[in-house]
Amino acid sequence: MKPIFGRGPSLQLRLFLAVIISVAAIVADSRFGVFSHVRVYLSSLVSPLQYIANAPGTLLDTIDDLAAAANAMLADFRLPLRSRDEVQGFVGRGIADLVKRCLPEDVGEPARSNALPVFRRHYATHNGRQARLYPGVREGLQALKAQGLSLAVVTNKAKAFSEPLLVLTGLAPYFTCTVSGDSLPQRKPHPAPLLHAIHEMGGTPATNLHVGDSAHDADCARAAGSAVALVPYGYGGPEGVRNLDCDVIFESLVDLAHSLATAR
């Protein structure tokens, strides 16, 4: 079982770090040695978008926005609507895959050819309307910034939606770098987005602890050669991350910030 760190005087940090955020900190770890400049990348901006039911989120719950846009698209084509849970189960590999999975298997034209642009039009309207920050996210980001840490976002959400979402939710000022799902030819779990963020932030994989919320994040970090930490909240709950290949689990971004401050 992976260790789960919460706040408290008994917190012992040897493996730690970060939430999808690029951090400069001094951290000791029995496995990774001493990181004089640990850069932590906030790898998942919006969990529902990136992961299936077992994938808790890191910053934002946006499933209601996605479900609203998906059902508006389906209604335009007079197709059966999807439940929130169904839409949640379709997320994780970008909008094109989400739209394809929302459509009935036997759907014909013009829905099959036009569904994606119709969805994007509706999502541009719904993006951020019902999005909510997970508990402790804003406080955690504030605490990390107060420590002088540099933060970045790596997400599978397209730039046309990820950047406005950060602005609408008031999170944009916390981040100096955003790598979106269409910034590169590859997306998570491919390591390229994380490696690109690391390069932009002036770091190296060996000095990174990538923190996210799902198997996509864990696989991305491992492939990039970075340590990985996960958060247990969101759709899947603690069991959703306990069985994944990560080094540590933090209960919240507040706990992460507290642990970093303690370790420095």
mmCIF file with all atom_site columns, N, CA, C and O in Angstrom, residues 186-228:
data_model
loop_
_atom_site.group_PDB
_atom_site.id
_atom_site.type_symbol
_atom_site.label_atom_id
_atom_site.label_alt_id
_atom_site.label_comp_id
_atom_site.label_asym_id
_atom_site.label_entity_id
_atom_site.label_seq_id
_atom_site.pdbx_PDB_ins_code
_atom_site.Cartn_x
_atom_site.Cartn_y
_atom_site.Cartn_z
_atom_site.occupancy
_atom_site.B_iso_or_equiv
_atom_site.pdbx_formal_charge
_atom_site.auth_seq_id
_atom_site.auth_comp_id
_atom_site.auth_asym_id
_atom_site.auth_atom_id
_atom_site.pdbx_PDB_model_num
ATOM 1   N N  . GLN A 1 186 ? 1.596  14.517 -29.354 1.00 0.00 ? 186 GLN A N  1
ATOM 2   C CA . GLN A 1 186 ? 1.277  13.500 -28.371 1.00 0.00 ? 186 GLN A CA 1
ATOM 3   C C  . GLN A 1 186 ? 0.564  14.114 -27.168 1.00 0.00 ? 186 GLN A C  1
ATOM 4   O O  . GLN A 1 186 ? 0.704  15.302 -26.888 1.00 0.00 ? 186 GLN A O  1
ATOM 5   N N  . ARG A 1 187 ? -0.158 13.278 -26.450 1.00 0.00 ? 187 ARG A N  1
ATOM 6   C CA . ARG A 1 187 ? -0.781 13.689 -25.196 1.00 0.00 ? 187 ARG A CA 1
ATOM 7   C C  . ARG A 1 187 ? -0.554 12.603 -24.151 1.00 0.00 ? 187 ARG A C  1
ATOM 8   O O  . ARG A 1 187 ? -0.131 11.492 -24.488 1.00 0.00 ? 187 ARG A O  1
ATOM 9   N N  . LYS A 1 188 ? -0.792 12.938 -22.892 1.00 0.00 ? 188 LYS A N  1
ATOM 10  C CA . LYS A 1 188 ? -0.637 11.924 -21.849 1.00 0.00 ? 188 LYS A CA 1
ATOM 11  C C  . LYS A 1 188 ? -1.523 10.710 -22.178 1.00 0.00 ? 188 LYS A C  1
ATOM 12  O O  . LYS A 1 188 ? -2.619 10.892 -22.683 1.00 0.00 ? 188 LYS A O  1
ATOM 13  N N  . PRO A 1 189 ? -1.022 9.507  -21.896 1.00 0.00 ? 189 PRO A N  1
ATOM 14  C CA . PRO A 1 189 ? 0.118  9.137  -21.061 1.00 0.00 ? 189 PRO A CA 1
ATOM 15  C C  . PRO A 1 189 ? 1.483  9.142  -21.754 1.00 0.00 ? 189 PRO A C  1
ATOM 16  O O  . PRO A 1 189 ? 2.466  8.717  -21.156 1.00 0.00 ? 189 PRO A O  1
ATOM 17  N N  . HIS A 1 190 ? 1.574  9.614  -22.989 1.00 0.00 ? 190 HIS A N  1
ATOM 18  C CA . HIS A 1 190 ? 2.882  9.768  -23.627 1.00 0.00 ? 190 HIS A CA 1
ATOM 19  C C  . HIS A 1 190 ? 3.701  10.768 -22.813 1.00 0.00 ? 190 HIS A C  1
ATOM 20  O O  . HIS A 1 190 ? 3.158  11.760 -22.309 1.00 0.00 ? 190 HIS A O  1
ATOM 21  N N  . PRO A 1 191 ? 4.999  10.548 -22.659 1.00 0.00 ? 191 PRO A N  1
ATOM 22  C CA . PRO A 1 191 ? 5.805  11.438 -21.819 1.00 0.00 ? 191 PRO A CA 1
ATOM 23  C C  . PRO A 1 191 ? 6.098  12.807 -22.438 1.00 0.00 ? 191 PRO A C  1
ATOM 24  O O  . PRO A 1 191 ? 6.538  13.719 -21.732 1.00 0.00 ? 191 PRO A O  1
ATOM 25  N N  . ALA A 1 192 ? 5.851  12.973 -23.749 1.00 0.00 ? 192 ALA A N  1
ATOM 26  C CA . ALA A 1 192 ? 6.243  14.212 -24.427 1.00 0.00 ? 192 ALA A CA 1
ATOM 27  C C  . ALA A 1 192 ? 5.687  15.487 -23.778 1.00 0.00 ? 192 ALA A C  1
ATOM 28  O O  . ALA A 1 192 ? 6.430  16.463 -23.632 1.00 0.00 ? 192 ALA A O  1
ATOM 29  N N  . PRO A 1 193 ? 4.403  15.537 -23.391 1.00 0.00 ? 193 PRO A N  1
ATOM 30  C CA . PRO A 1 193 ? 3.908  16.781 -22.773 1.00 0.00 ? 193 PRO A CA 1
ATOM 31  C C  . PRO A 1 193 ? 4.646  17.146 -21.488 1.00 0.00 ? 193 PRO A C  1
ATOM 32  O O  . PRO A 1 193 ? 4.972  18.313 -21.260 1.00 0.00 ? 193 PRO A O  1
ATOM 33  N N  . LEU A 1 194 ? 4.905  16.154 -20.654 1.00 0.00 ? 194 LEU A N  1
ATOM 34  C CA . LEU A 1 194 ? 5.627  16.415 -19.410 1.00 0.00 ? 194 LEU A CA 1
ATOM 35  C C  . LEU A 1 194 ? 7.058  16.836 -19.699 1.00 0.00 ? 194 LEU A C  1
ATOM 36  O O  . LEU A 1 194 ? 7.579  17.782 -19.096 1.00 0.00 ? 194 LEU A O  1
ATOM 37  N N  . LEU A 1 195 ? 7.708  16.162 -20.624 1.00 0.00 ? 195 LEU A N  1
ATOM 38  C CA . LEU A 1 195 ? 9.086  16.516 -20.979 1.00 0.00 ? 195 LEU A CA 1
ATOM 39  C C  . LEU A 1 195 ? 9.149  17.931 -21.544 1.00 0.00 ? 195 LEU A C  1
ATOM 40  O O  . LEU A 1 195 ? 10.097 18.677 -21.273 1.00 0.00 ? 195 LEU A O  1
ATOM 41  N N  . HIS A 1 196 ? 8.136  18.304 -22.315 1.00 0.00 ? 196 HIS A N  1
ATOM 42  C CA . HIS A 1 196 ? 8.089  19.653 -22.863 1.00 0.00 ? 196 HIS A CA 1
ATOM 43  C C  . HIS A 1 196 ? 7.947  20.677 -21.736 1.00 0.00 ? 196 HIS A C  1
ATOM 44  O O  . HIS A 1 196 ? 8.631  21.719 -21.737 1.00 0.00 ? 196 HIS A O  1
ATOM 45  N N  . ALA A 1 197 ? 7.074  20.401 -20.779 1.00 0.00 ? 197 ALA A N  1
ATOM 46  C CA . ALA A 1 197 ? 6.899  21.310 -19.642 1.00 0.00 ? 197 ALA A CA 1
ATOM 47  C C  . ALA A 1 197 ? 8.183  21.423 -18.833 1.00 0.00 ? 197 ALA A C  1
ATOM 48  O O  . ALA A 1 197 ? 8.591  22.517 -18.424 1.00 0.00 ? 197 ALA A O  1
ATOM 49  N N  . ILE A 1 198 ? 8.826  20.296 -18.612 1.00 0.00 ? 198 ILE A N  1
ATOM 50  C CA . ILE A 1 198 ? 10.096 20.293 -17.870 1.00 0.00 ? 198 ILE A CA 1
ATOM 51  C C  . ILE A 1 198 ? 11.122 21.170 -18.583 1.00 0.00 ? 198 ILE A C  1
ATOM 52  O O  . ILE A 1 198 ? 11.825 21.972 -17.956 1.00 0.00 ? 198 ILE A O  1
ATOM 53  N N  . HIS A 1 199 ? 11.200 21.029 -19.895 1.00 0.00 ? 199 HIS A N  1
ATOM 54  C CA . HIS A 1 199 ? 12.140 21.844 -20.677 1.00 0.00 ? 199 HIS A CA 1
ATOM 55  C C  . HIS A 1 199 ? 11.789 23.327 -20.567 1.00 0.00 ? 199 HIS A C  1
ATOM 56  O O  . HIS A 1 199 ? 12.679 24.175 -20.366 1.00 0.00 ? 199 HIS A O  1
ATOM 57  N N  . GLU A 1 200 ? 10.515 23.640 -20.692 1.00 0.00 ? 200 GLU A N  1
ATOM 58  C CA . GLU A 1 200 ? 10.095 25.043 -20.623 1.00 0.00 ? 200 GLU A CA 1
ATOM 59  C C  . GLU A 1 200 ? 10.399 25.653 -19.264 1.00 0.00 ? 200 GLU A C  1
ATOM 60  O O  . GLU A 1 200 ? 10.685 26.851 -19.162 1.00 0.00 ? 200 GLU A O  1
ATOM 61  N N  . MET A 1 201 ? 10.333 24.834 -18.222 1.00 0.00 ? 201 MET A N  1
ATOM 62  C CA . MET A 1 201 ? 10.587 25.330 -16.877 1.00 0.00 ? 201 MET A CA 1
ATOM 63  C C  . MET A 1 201 ? 12.065 25.264 -16.508 1.00 0.00 ? 201 MET A C  1
ATOM 64  O O  . MET A 1 201 ? 12.454 25.649 -15.411 1.00 0.00 ? 201 MET A O  1
ATOM 65  N N  . GLY A 1 202 ? 12.892 24.753 -17.419 1.00 0.00 ? 202 GLY A N  1
ATOM 66  C CA . GLY A 1 202 ? 14.325 24.717 -17.168 1.00 0.00 ? 202 GLY A CA 1
ATOM 67  C C  . GLY A 1 202 ? 14.776 23.601 -16.271 1.00 0.00 ? 202 GLY A C  1
ATOM 68  O O  . GLY A 1 202 ? 15.846 23.690 -15.646 1.00 0.00 ? 202 GLY A O  1
ATOM 69  N N  . GLY A 1 203 ? 13.995 22.528 -16.187 1.00 0.00 ? 203 GLY A N  1
ATOM 70  C CA . GLY A 1 203 ? 14.358 21.417 -15.323 1.00 0.00 ? 203 GLY A CA 1
ATOM 71  C C  . GLY A 1 203 ? 14.813 20.205 -16.104 1.00 0.00 ? 203 GLY A C  1
ATOM 72  O O  . GLY A 1 203 ? 15.071 20.265 -17.309 1.00 0.00 ? 203 GLY A O  1
ATOM 73  N N  . THR A 1 204 ? 14.929 19.068 -15.419 1.00 0.00 ? 204 THR A N  1
ATOM 74  C CA . THR A 1 204 ? 15.265 17.787 -16.037 1.00 0.00 ? 204 THR A CA 1
ATOM 75  C C  . THR A 1 204 ? 14.359 16.728 -15.419 1.00 0.00 ? 204 THR A C  1
ATOM 76  O O  . THR A 1 204 ? 13.893 16.896 -14.292 1.00 0.00 ? 204 THR A O  1
ATOM 77  N N  . PRO A 1 205 ? 14.121 15.624 -16.116 1.00 0.00 ? 205 PRO A N  1
ATOM 78  C CA . PRO A 1 205 ? 13.283 14.572 -15.544 1.00 0.00 ? 205 PRO A CA 1
ATOM 79  C C  . PRO A 1 205 ? 13.784 14.060 -14.199 1.00 0.00 ? 205 PRO A C  1
ATOM 80  O O  . PRO A 1 205 ? 12.984 13.741 -13.314 1.00 0.00 ? 205 PRO A O  1
ATOM 81  N N  . ALA A 1 206 ? 15.090 13.992 -14.039 1.00 0.00 ? 206 ALA A N  1
ATOM 82  C CA . ALA A 1 206 ? 15.651 13.472 -12.798 1.00 0.00 ? 206 ALA A CA 1
ATOM 83  C C  . ALA A 1 206 ? 15.380 14.368 -11.605 1.00 0.00 ? 206 ALA A C  1
ATOM 84  O O  . ALA A 1 206 ? 15.453 13.928 -10.457 1.00 0.00 ? 206 ALA A O  1
ATOM 85  N N  . THR A 1 207 ? 15.057 15.633 -11.854 1.00 0.00 ? 207 THR A N  1
ATOM 86  C CA . THR A 1 207 ? 14.801 16.565 -10.760 1.00 0.00 ? 207 THR A CA 1
ATOM 87  C C  . THR A 1 207 ? 13.324 16.921 -10.684 1.00 0.00 ? 207 THR A C  1
ATOM 88  O O  . THR A 1 207 ? 12.946 17.992 -10.223 1.00 0.00 ? 207 THR A O  1
ATOM 89  N N  . ASN A 1 208 ? 12.487 16.012 -11.159 1.00 0.00 ? 208 ASN A N  1
ATOM 90  C CA . ASN A 1 208 ? 11.053 16.252 -11.137 1.00 0.00 ? 208 ASN A CA 1
ATOM 91  C C  . ASN A 1 208 ? 10.296 15.202 -10.374 1.00 0.00 ? 208 ASN A C  1
ATOM 92  O O  . ASN A 1 208 ? 10.593 14.026 -10.467 1.00 0.00 ? 208 ASN A O  1
ATOM 93  N N  . LEU A 1 209 ? 9.297  15.664 -9.654  1.00 0.00 ? 209 LEU A N  1
ATOM 94  C CA . LEU A 1 209 ? 8.335  14.721 -9.108  1.00 0.00 ? 209 LEU A CA 1
ATOM 95  C C  . LEU A 1 209 ? 7.019  15.144 -9.709  1.00 0.00 ? 209 LEU A C  1
ATOM 96  O O  . LEU A 1 209 ? 6.540  16.224 -9.460  1.00 0.00 ? 209 LEU A O  1
ATOM 97  N N  . HIS A 1 210 ? 6.483  14.314 -10.555 1.00 0.00 ? 210 HIS A N  1
ATOM 98  C CA . HIS A 1 210 ? 5.243  14.635 -11.249 1.00 0.00 ? 210 HIS A CA 1
ATOM 99  C C  . HIS A 1 210 ? 4.081  14.178 -10.386 1.00 0.00 ? 210 HIS A C  1
ATOM 100 O O  . HIS A 1 210 ? 4.008  13.033 -9.998  1.00 0.00 ? 210 HIS A O  1
ATOM 101 N N  . VAL A 1 211 ? 3.145  15.096 -10.085 1.00 0.00 ? 211 VAL A N  1
ATOM 102 C CA . VAL A 1 211 ? 2.026  14.707 -9.247  1.00 0.00 ? 211 VAL A CA 1
ATOM 103 C C  . VAL A 1 211 ? 0.731  14.886 -9.998  1.00 0.00 ? 211 VAL A C  1
ATOM 104 O O  . VAL A 1 211 ? 0.471  15.950 -10.544 1.00 0.00 ? 211 VAL A O  1
ATOM 105 N N  . GLY A 1 212 ? -0.069 13.880 -10.008 1.00 0.00 ? 212 GLY A N  1
ATOM 106 C CA . GLY A 1 212 ? -1.331 13.939 -10.718 1.00 0.00 ? 212 GLY A CA 1
ATOM 107 C C  . GLY A 1 212 ? -2.406 13.167 -10.006 1.00 0.00 ? 212 GLY A C  1
ATOM 108 O O  . GLY A 1 212 ? -2.433 13.111 -8.788  1.00 0.00 ? 212 GLY A O  1
ATOM 109 N N  . ASP A 1 213 ? -3.315 12.538 -10.794 1.00 0.00 ? 213 ASP A N  1
ATOM 110 C CA . ASP A 1 213 ? -4.478 11.924 -10.178 1.00 0.00 ? 213 ASP A CA 1
ATOM 111 C C  . ASP A 1 213 ? -4.871 10.583 -10.768 1.00 0.00 ? 213 ASP A C  1
ATOM 112 O O  . ASP A 1 213 ? -5.891 10.034 -10.384 1.00 0.00 ? 213 ASP A O  1
ATOM 113 N N  . SER A 1 214 ? -4.108 10.051 -11.715 1.00 0.00 ? 214 SER A N  1
ATOM 114 C CA . SER A 1 214 ? -4.574 8.819  -12.344 1.00 0.00 ? 214 SER A CA 1
ATOM 115 C C  . SER A 1 214 ? -3.452 8.017  -12.966 1.00 0.00 ? 214 SER A C  1
ATOM 116 O O  . SER A 1 214 ? -2.286 8.398  -12.941 1.00 0.00 ? 214 SER A O  1
ATOM 117 N N  . ALA A 1 215 ? -3.840 6.918  -13.582 1.00 0.00 ? 215 ALA A N  1
ATOM 118 C CA . ALA A 1 215 ? -2.876 6.056  -14.263 1.00 0.00 ? 215 ALA A CA 1
ATOM 119 C C  . ALA A 1 215 ? -2.184 6.791  -15.396 1.00 0.00 ? 215 ALA A C  1
ATOM 120 O O  . ALA A 1 215 ? -0.997 6.581  -15.650 1.00 0.00 ? 215 ALA A O  1
ATOM 121 N N  . HIS A 1 216 ? -2.904 7.662  -16.085 1.00 0.00 ? 216 HIS A N  1
ATOM 122 C CA . HIS A 1 216 ? -2.292 8.440  -17.160 1.00 0.00 ? 216 HIS A CA 1
ATOM 123 C C  . HIS A 1 216 ? -1.116 9.259  -16.628 1.00 0.00 ? 216 HIS A C  1
ATOM 124 O O  . HIS A 1 216 ? -0.063 9.338  -17.257 1.00 0.00 ? 216 HIS A O  1
ATOM 125 N N  . ASP A 1 217 ? -1.302 9.885  -15.482 1.00 0.00 ? 217 ASP A N  1
ATOM 126 C CA . ASP A 1 217 ? -0.238 10.698 -14.897 1.00 0.00 ? 217 ASP A CA 1
ATOM 127 C C  . ASP A 1 217 ? 0.929  9.831  -14.440 1.00 0.00 ? 217 ASP A C  1
ATOM 128 O O  . ASP A 1 217 ? 2.091  10.165 -14.659 1.00 0.00 ? 217 ASP A O  1
ATOM 129 N N  . ALA A 1 218 ? 0.611  8.722  -13.776 1.00 0.00 ? 218 ALA A N  1
ATOM 130 C CA . ALA A 1 218 ? 1.666  7.830  -13.308 1.00 0.00 ? 218 ALA A CA 1
ATOM 131 C C  . ALA A 1 218 ? 2.472  7.282  -14.482 1.00 0.00 ? 218 ALA A C  1
ATOM 132 O O  . ALA A 1 218 ? 3.706  7.273  -14.462 1.00 0.00 ? 218 ALA A O  1
ATOM 133 N N  . ASP A 1 219 ? 1.777  6.833  -15.517 1.00 0.00 ? 219 ASP A N  1
ATOM 134 C CA . ASP A 1 219 ? 2.466  6.282  -16.687 1.00 0.00 ? 219 ASP A CA 1
ATOM 135 C C  . ASP A 1 219 ? 3.290  7.346  -17.410 1.00 0.00 ? 219 ASP A C  1
ATOM 136 O O  . ASP A 1 219 ? 4.407  7.089  -17.865 1.00 0.00 ? 219 ASP A O  1
ATOM 137 N N  . CYS A 1 220 ? 2.732  8.545  -17.526 1.00 0.00 ? 220 CYS A N  1
ATOM 138 C CA . CYS A 1 220 ? 3.433  9.649  -18.173 1.00 0.00 ? 220 CYS A CA 1
ATOM 139 C C  . CYS A 1 220 ? 4.725  9.974  -17.441 1.00 0.00 ? 220 CYS A C  1
ATOM 140 O O  . CYS A 1 220 ? 5.791  10.113 -18.050 1.00 0.00 ? 220 CYS A O  1
ATOM 141 N N  . ALA A 1 221 ? 4.636  10.077 -16.118 1.00 0.00 ? 221 ALA A N  1
ATOM 142 C CA . ALA A 1 221 ? 5.815  10.414 -15.318 1.00 0.00 ? 221 ALA A CA 1
ATOM 143 C C  . ALA A 1 221 ? 6.870  9.321  -15.388 1.00 0.00 ? 221 ALA A C  1
ATOM 144 O O  . ALA A 1 221 ? 8.063  9.598  -15.546 1.00 0.00 ? 221 ALA A O  1
ATOM 145 N N  . ARG A 1 222 ? 6.447  8.082  -15.264 1.00 0.00 ? 222 ARG A N  1
ATOM 146 C CA . ARG A 1 222 ? 7.400  6.978  -15.321 1.00 0.00 ? 222 ARG A CA 1
ATOM 147 C C  . ARG A 1 222 ? 8.115  6.950  -16.675 1.00 0.00 ? 222 ARG A C  1
ATOM 148 O O  . ARG A 1 222 ? 9.331  6.751  -16.749 1.00 0.00 ? 222 ARG A O  1
ATOM 149 N N  . ALA A 1 223 ? 7.358  7.142  -17.743 1.00 0.00 ? 223 ALA A N  1
ATOM 150 C CA . ALA A 1 223 ? 7.952  7.119  -19.081 1.00 0.00 ? 223 ALA A CA 1
ATOM 151 C C  . ALA A 1 223 ? 8.912  8.283  -19.282 1.00 0.00 ? 223 ALA A C  1
ATOM 152 O O  . ALA A 1 223 ? 9.877  8.182  -20.037 1.00 0.00 ? 223 ALA A O  1
ATOM 153 N N  . ALA A 1 224 ? 8.643  9.397  -18.586 1.00 0.00 ? 224 ALA A N  1
ATOM 154 C CA . ALA A 1 224 ? 9.503  10.572 -18.701 1.00 0.00 ? 224 ALA A CA 1
ATOM 155 C C  . ALA A 1 224 ? 10.732 10.469 -17.805 1.00 0.00 ? 224 ALA A C  1
ATOM 156 O O  . ALA A 1 224 ? 11.660 11.269 -17.920 1.00 0.00 ? 224 ALA A O  1
ATOM 157 N N  . GLY A 1 225 ? 10.735 9.501  -16.891 1.00 0.00 ? 225 GLY A N  1
ATOM 158 C CA . GLY A 1 225 ? 11.856 9.345  -15.978 1.00 0.00 ? 225 GLY A CA 1
ATOM 159 C C  . GLY A 1 225 ? 11.748 10.192 -14.734 1.00 0.00 ? 225 GLY A C  1
ATOM 160 O O  . GLY A 1 225 ? 12.760 10.479 -14.082 1.00 0.00 ? 225 GLY A O  1
ATOM 161 N N  . SER A 1 226 ? 10.499 10.584 -14.370 1.00 0.00 ? 226 SER A N  1
ATOM 162 C CA . SER A 1 226 ? 10.281 11.401 -13.184 1.00 0.00 ? 226 SER A CA 1
ATOM 163 C C  . SER A 1 226 ? 9.633  10.587 -12.071 1.00 0.00 ? 226 SER A C  1
ATOM 164 O O  . SER A 1 226 ? 8.918  9.630  -12.336 1.00 0.00 ? 226 SER A O  1
ATOM 165 N N  . ALA A 1 227 ? 9.879  10.991 -10.855 1.00 0.00 ? 227 ALA A N  1
ATOM 166 C CA . ALA A 1 227 ? 9.152  10.417 -9.727  1.00 0.00 ? 227 ALA A CA 1
ATOM 167 C C  . ALA A 1 227 ? 7.697  10.872 -9.832  1.00 0.00 ? 227 ALA A C  1
ATOM 168 O O  . ALA A 1 227 ? 7.399  11.857 -10.505 1.00 0.00 ? 227 ALA A O  1
ATOM 169 N N  . VAL A 1 228 ? 6.800  10.158 -9.146  1.00 0.00 ? 228 VAL A N  1
ATOM 170 C CA . VAL A 1 228 ? 5.382  10.493 -9.287  1.00 0.00 ? 228 VAL A CA 1
ATOM 171 C C  . VAL A 1 228 ? 4.647  10.403 -7.958  1.00 0.00 ? 228 VAL A C  1
ATOM 172 O O  . VAL A 1 228 ? 4.849  9.497  -7.173  1.00 0.00 ? 228 VAL A O  1
#
